[in-house]
């Protein structure tokens, strides 16, 4: 076995060009697999983060009625304490629960700014600036100024600022509807600008301090939602019962809905299914490239007919002849897969820093998804692609190897 | 005691619907230690006969007894075993593995028989290479050797496992007459030194002179069989 391996290895160098082409074919397929996996993983990762940061938190608490009315930005169904506990006590209690790291209140409402041409609609979020910075990646995207702290100040996206023709440092007057349905206006200083690939952040959102929003809307000590941040987002479901238990104990089980980010998001579930489907695409890709190896081996078997006859005369059994050719095929597979996995890993490592832009493909699709994907660099992807490259190619090498083993020694040895 | 006994051996090739009789009733006994040639014109059945004796092919009729055992009923795997342990082959076009050195090519034949230690193997291969006059060339690849040298490597490869029988089908057909002579002298020397039985085929009268037994074959039949001293 060991000496057959040795011969198979040396045989790879007999026709270097042909061997290199075969190796490259495999390397290419394996590299694509690593890249595709990194990309999809990055996409899923990114989507998860976006949903968690700007929608669901790890666990989200809202009024049960609010779920249907969320799109209307209703201010009638708020989070405003539970039982005889006030809003702040409720936040503090939740924060003290096992595994809960942070409680983030958000007060979402509709607002508009009138310019000379039009009324620009926007989505206002009353937030605790410091908490948002800690939880999301807003810090990176704040290209000018700072996040909101307190008082009459706002932060907006680049595109939104362009729409209303304002820049950081200037004042802006916004109109909105209060909780009592009265139409009012207020003036704010623009203290920061956000530049993001995400349309939501870039052209829709306006951040203002939570207490300011509460005062303007007459919703002191209320928010439209509470986001809970746990120690580990993957274990969000495990922390959920304690939250539900707390709400129940205080008589809030009927009023509030507490949901983990993992439930009820069909887009995330779709992405996970697609990952499985892609595995079959990868398999097909490797099968295609292994055709090159099969072809090489078929040529090799033809060329070495006499040699096979000699080996068989010397007492090599059919199984050993077959093994010899399979080893040669799998040696190419190992080398190709190794370099392919390395190249794919390097590519992902690079792209995980600078990103992979395919905004063109997503121009008109309105999902919470970043048009620049940062593929993830994971050893796991490299190992996966390496394994699939080696296994599939070695298995397909059985076809030409069997052909070699079937050769009749007297036929093979015949002198021309 | 005969090493090989052939009784009524026949071989007919089927070429499409046409039956081509290559051997038509061969009776032959070869004793241990003989240095025998099978000669005859091209197409007379020499290769076919050597293939039968060499357990490479099955006969159509008749019996082959090798070292007291009938090999008629062996399957291809068992035949491979017989070849692996008992037979050495020398081919017209050498059939060395081009990616292996002379040393490794010789070693190849005993790598299949895993009864020697690495050190033992090394010593045996080296001493045999020296005997065939290639001690200095052990590390050369076949493409760095002349035809005669290649055939010497092949002879060493055939002898390394100390087989009972070495079969050589036209071993000198690709060599010039001077080199042919050297190769045959080497085979003769090995035969008398190791007492290994040699059977080789040829259609070259010059080559026949080296044999101590001449078997003439024509149209698949032995027409003459004589020993000389
Ligand atoms: N595989 C085969 N199929 C059909 N006919 C064959 C085959 N091998 C040999 N023959 C025929 O058998 C006869 C003997 O051939 P062979 O043993 O090769 O003779 P030699 O080695 O003396 O030249 C020839 O007529 C040849 O054409
Ligand atoms: Mg012949």
Tab-separated table of C-alpha atoms in Angstrom, chain A residues 135-337:
chain	number	residue	atom	x	y	z
A	135	UNK	CA	-25.659	47.319	20.749
A	136	UNK	CA	-25.539	48.143	17.043
A	137	UNK	CA	-22.747	49.014	14.648
A	138	UNK	CA	-23.919	52.615	14.315
A	139	UNK	CA	-20.632	53.920	15.574
A	140	UNK	CA	-18.858	52.728	12.420
A	141	UNK	CA	-21.445	54.382	10.247
A	142	UNK	CA	-21.492	57.731	11.967
A	143	UNK	CA	-19.490	59.662	9.419
A	144	UNK	CA	-20.009	63.102	10.896
A	145	UNK	CA	-20.867	64.508	14.324
A	146	UNK	CA	-22.066	62.278	17.141
A	147	UNK	CA	-24.975	60.181	18.307
A	148	UNK	CA	-27.927	61.834	20.053
A	149	UNK	CA	-27.652	62.354	23.804
A	150	UNK	CA	-30.418	64.568	25.152
A	151	UNK	CA	-32.520	67.585	24.325
A	152	UNK	CA	-33.735	68.685	20.908
A	153	UNK	CA	-31.271	66.958	18.651
A	154	UNK	CA	-31.419	64.401	15.857
A	155	UNK	CA	-29.158	62.168	13.792
A	156	UNK	CA	-30.091	61.262	10.202
A	157	UNK	CA	-28.842	59.301	7.253
A	158	UNK	CA	-26.917	60.851	4.397
A	159	UNK	CA	-29.626	60.380	1.819
A	160	UNK	CA	-32.341	61.679	4.097
A	161	UNK	CA	-30.313	64.798	4.823
A	162	UNK	CA	-29.846	65.296	1.110
A	163	UNK	CA	-33.575	64.959	0.558
A	164	UNK	CA	-34.371	67.704	3.034
A	165	UNK	CA	-31.374	69.666	1.899
A	166	UNK	CA	-29.749	70.001	5.344
A	167	UNK	CA	-26.380	69.249	6.826
A	168	UNK	CA	-24.920	68.595	10.256
A	169	UNK	CA	-25.015	71.677	12.512
A	170	UNK	CA	-28.181	73.059	10.949
A	171	UNK	CA	-31.649	73.077	12.501
A	172	UNK	CA	-34.597	71.153	11.154
A	173	UNK	CA	-38.294	71.452	11.917
A	174	UNK	CA	-40.242	68.234	12.045
A	175	UNK	CA	-43.970	67.609	12.247
A	176	UNK	CA	-45.517	64.596	13.945
A	177	UNK	CA	-48.689	63.331	15.544
A	178	UNK	CA	-48.770	62.938	19.344
A	179	UNK	CA	-50.310	60.095	21.288
A	180	UNK	CA	-53.437	62.238	21.558
A	181	UNK	CA	-53.602	62.582	17.796
A	182	UNK	CA	-52.784	66.226	17.728
A	183	UNK	CA	-50.572	67.485	14.951
A	184	UNK	CA	-47.481	69.334	16.215
A	185	UNK	CA	-44.087	70.531	15.193
A	186	UNK	CA	-40.681	70.974	16.835
A	187	UNK	CA	-37.240	72.154	15.827
A	188	UNK	CA	-34.082	70.088	16.345
A	189	UNK	CA	-30.389	70.491	15.808
A	190	UNK	CA	-28.830	67.972	13.495
A	191	UNK	CA	-25.857	66.608	15.478
A	192	UNK	CA	-24.757	63.659	13.408
A	193	UNK	CA	-24.874	61.961	10.032
A	194	UNK	CA	-25.042	58.273	9.272
A	195	UNK	CA	-23.718	56.765	6.084
A	196	UNK	CA	-25.010	53.264	5.562
A	197	UNK	CA	-25.671	50.789	2.765
A	198	UNK	CA	-28.911	49.999	4.464
A	199	UNK	CA	-31.784	52.055	3.008
A	200	UNK	CA	-33.524	52.056	6.391
A	201	UNK	CA	-30.627	53.859	8.020
A	202	UNK	CA	-29.619	55.948	5.078
A	203	UNK	CA	-32.911	57.396	3.931
A	204	UNK	CA	-35.648	56.649	6.444
A	205	UNK	CA	-34.521	56.834	10.025
A	206	UNK	CA	-34.137	59.809	12.261
A	207	UNK	CA	-32.777	59.209	15.751
A	208	UNK	CA	-33.641	61.464	18.664
A	209	UNK	CA	-33.182	61.088	22.411
A	210	UNK	CA	-35.823	58.888	24.024
A	211	UNK	CA	-36.820	61.421	26.699
A	212	UNK	CA	-37.260	64.121	24.080
A	213	UNK	CA	-39.526	61.870	22.035
A	214	UNK	CA	-41.468	60.891	25.135
A	215	UNK	CA	-42.092	64.523	26.041
A	216	UNK	CA	-43.098	65.551	22.547
A	217	UNK	CA	-45.531	62.679	22.161
A	218	UNK	CA	-46.886	62.882	25.729
A	219	UNK	CA	-45.688	59.395	26.410
A	220	UNK	CA	-43.567	59.868	29.492
A	221	UNK	CA	-42.211	56.549	30.728
A	222	UNK	CA	-43.370	54.602	27.728
A	223	UNK	CA	-41.840	53.129	24.627
A	224	UNK	CA	-43.246	51.170	21.713
A	225	UNK	CA	-40.879	48.281	22.403
A	226	UNK	CA	-38.207	46.892	24.638
A	227	UNK	CA	-35.340	44.958	23.125
A	228	UNK	CA	-33.487	42.578	25.401
A	229	UNK	CA	-29.886	41.740	24.680
A	230	UNK	CA	-28.768	38.400	26.104
A	231	UNK	CA	-25.303	37.066	26.792
A	232	UNK	CA	-25.433	34.859	23.721
A	233	UNK	CA	-27.808	35.372	20.880
A	234	UNK	CA	-27.743	31.691	19.971
A	235	UNK	CA	-29.224	30.934	23.373
A	236	UNK	CA	-31.941	33.572	23.179
A	237	UNK	CA	-34.597	30.868	23.269
A	238	UNK	CA	-33.258	29.600	26.550
A	239	UNK	CA	-33.499	32.981	28.220
A	240	UNK	CA	-37.003	33.580	26.947
A	241	UNK	CA	-38.891	31.528	29.590
A	242	UNK	CA	-37.497	33.667	32.408
A	243	UNK	CA	-38.751	36.784	30.650
A	244	UNK	CA	-42.184	35.282	30.076
A	245	UNK	CA	-42.243	34.103	33.635
A	246	UNK	CA	-41.509	37.595	34.878
A	247	UNK	CA	-44.301	39.079	32.779
A	248	UNK	CA	-46.736	36.444	33.987
A	249	UNK	CA	-45.813	36.868	37.635
A	250	UNK	CA	-46.623	40.539	37.363
A	251	UNK	CA	-49.861	40.003	35.516
A	252	UNK	CA	-48.513	41.155	32.135
A	253	UNK	CA	-48.847	37.882	30.267
A	254	UNK	CA	-52.038	39.016	28.548
A	255	UNK	CA	-50.771	42.419	27.621
A	256	UNK	CA	-47.270	41.685	26.397
A	257	UNK	CA	-45.730	39.556	23.772
A	258	UNK	CA	-42.139	38.425	24.298
A	259	UNK	CA	-40.493	36.877	21.236
A	260	UNK	CA	-37.038	35.554	20.472
A	261	UNK	CA	-35.370	36.657	17.237
A	262	UNK	CA	-35.242	33.071	16.113
A	263	UNK	CA	-39.000	32.732	15.884
A	264	UNK	CA	-41.251	34.238	13.368
A	265	UNK	CA	-38.717	35.438	10.882
A	266	UNK	CA	-39.397	33.655	7.641
A	267	UNK	CA	-36.588	35.317	5.729
A	268	UNK	CA	-33.965	33.956	8.095
A	269	UNK	CA	-35.536	30.515	7.864
A	270	UNK	CA	-35.454	30.757	4.084
A	271	UNK	CA	-31.751	31.547	4.161
A	272	UNK	CA	-31.103	28.489	6.261
A	273	UNK	CA	-32.939	26.237	3.826
A	274	UNK	CA	-31.030	27.739	0.942
A	275	UNK	CA	-27.799	26.745	2.615
A	276	UNK	CA	-28.791	23.082	2.348
A	277	UNK	CA	-29.765	23.471	-1.278
A	278	UNK	CA	-26.436	25.054	-2.030
A	279	UNK	CA	-24.663	21.964	-0.724
A	280	UNK	CA	-26.049	20.074	-3.697
A	281	UNK	CA	-24.866	22.784	-6.036
A	282	UNK	CA	-21.372	22.360	-4.574
A	283	UNK	CA	-21.522	18.632	-5.104
A	284	UNK	CA	-22.444	19.155	-8.727
A	285	UNK	CA	-19.627	21.646	-9.156
A	286	UNK	CA	-17.046	19.170	-7.891
A	287	UNK	CA	-18.522	16.437	-10.061
A	288	UNK	CA	-18.002	18.667	-13.068
A	289	UNK	CA	-14.395	19.336	-12.242
A	290	UNK	CA	-13.730	15.703	-11.480
A	291	UNK	CA	-14.627	14.956	-15.100
A	292	UNK	CA	-11.302	16.560	-15.950
A	293	UNK	CA	-9.589	14.139	-13.590
A	294	UNK	CA	-11.489	11.179	-15.015
A	295	UNK	CA	-10.435	12.244	-18.485
A	296	UNK	CA	-6.817	12.517	-17.393
A	297	UNK	CA	-6.933	9.090	-15.807
A	298	UNK	CA	-8.531	7.542	-18.887
A	299	UNK	CA	-5.654	8.883	-20.959
A	300	UNK	CA	-3.165	7.637	-18.403
A	301	UNK	CA	-4.645	4.144	-18.408
A	302	UNK	CA	-4.413	4.057	-22.197
A	303	UNK	CA	-0.814	5.211	-22.191
A	304	UNK	CA	0.318	2.851	-19.498
A	305	UNK	CA	-1.346	-0.251	-20.820
A	306	UNK	CA	1.946	-2.132	-21.130
A	307	UNK	CA	2.961	-1.020	-17.691
A	308	UNK	CA	-0.290	-2.296	-16.246
A	309	UNK	CA	0.336	-5.601	-18.032
A	310	UNK	CA	3.818	-5.766	-16.543
A	311	UNK	CA	2.526	-5.102	-13.042
A	312	UNK	CA	-0.115	-7.695	-13.420
A	313	UNK	CA	2.483	-10.199	-14.684
A	314	UNK	CA	4.561	-9.429	-11.623
A	315	UNK	CA	1.607	-10.440	-9.506
A	316	UNK	CA	-0.290	-7.248	-8.788
A	317	UNK	CA	-3.920	-8.147	-8.238
A	318	UNK	CA	-6.779	-6.347	-9.925
A	319	UNK	CA	-7.645	-4.638	-6.675
A	320	UNK	CA	-4.111	-3.314	-6.348
A	321	UNK	CA	-4.041	-2.031	-9.931
A	322	UNK	CA	-7.307	-0.252	-9.229
A	323	UNK	CA	-5.948	1.165	-6.013
A	324	UNK	CA	-2.874	2.475	-7.802
A	325	UNK	CA	-4.940	4.555	-10.207
A	326	UNK	CA	-7.373	5.693	-7.575
A	327	UNK	CA	-4.435	6.837	-5.494
A	328	UNK	CA	-3.129	8.837	-8.406
A	329	UNK	CA	-6.566	10.414	-8.828
A	330	UNK	CA	-6.918	11.145	-5.165
A	331	UNK	CA	-3.387	12.535	-4.957
A	332	UNK	CA	-4.440	15.104	-7.546
A	333	UNK	CA	-7.659	15.632	-5.620
A	334	UNK	CA	-5.786	16.219	-2.371
A	335	UNK	CA	-3.339	18.664	-3.909
A	336	UNK	CA	-6.052	20.490	-5.862
A	337	UNK	CA	-8.448	20.638	-2.942
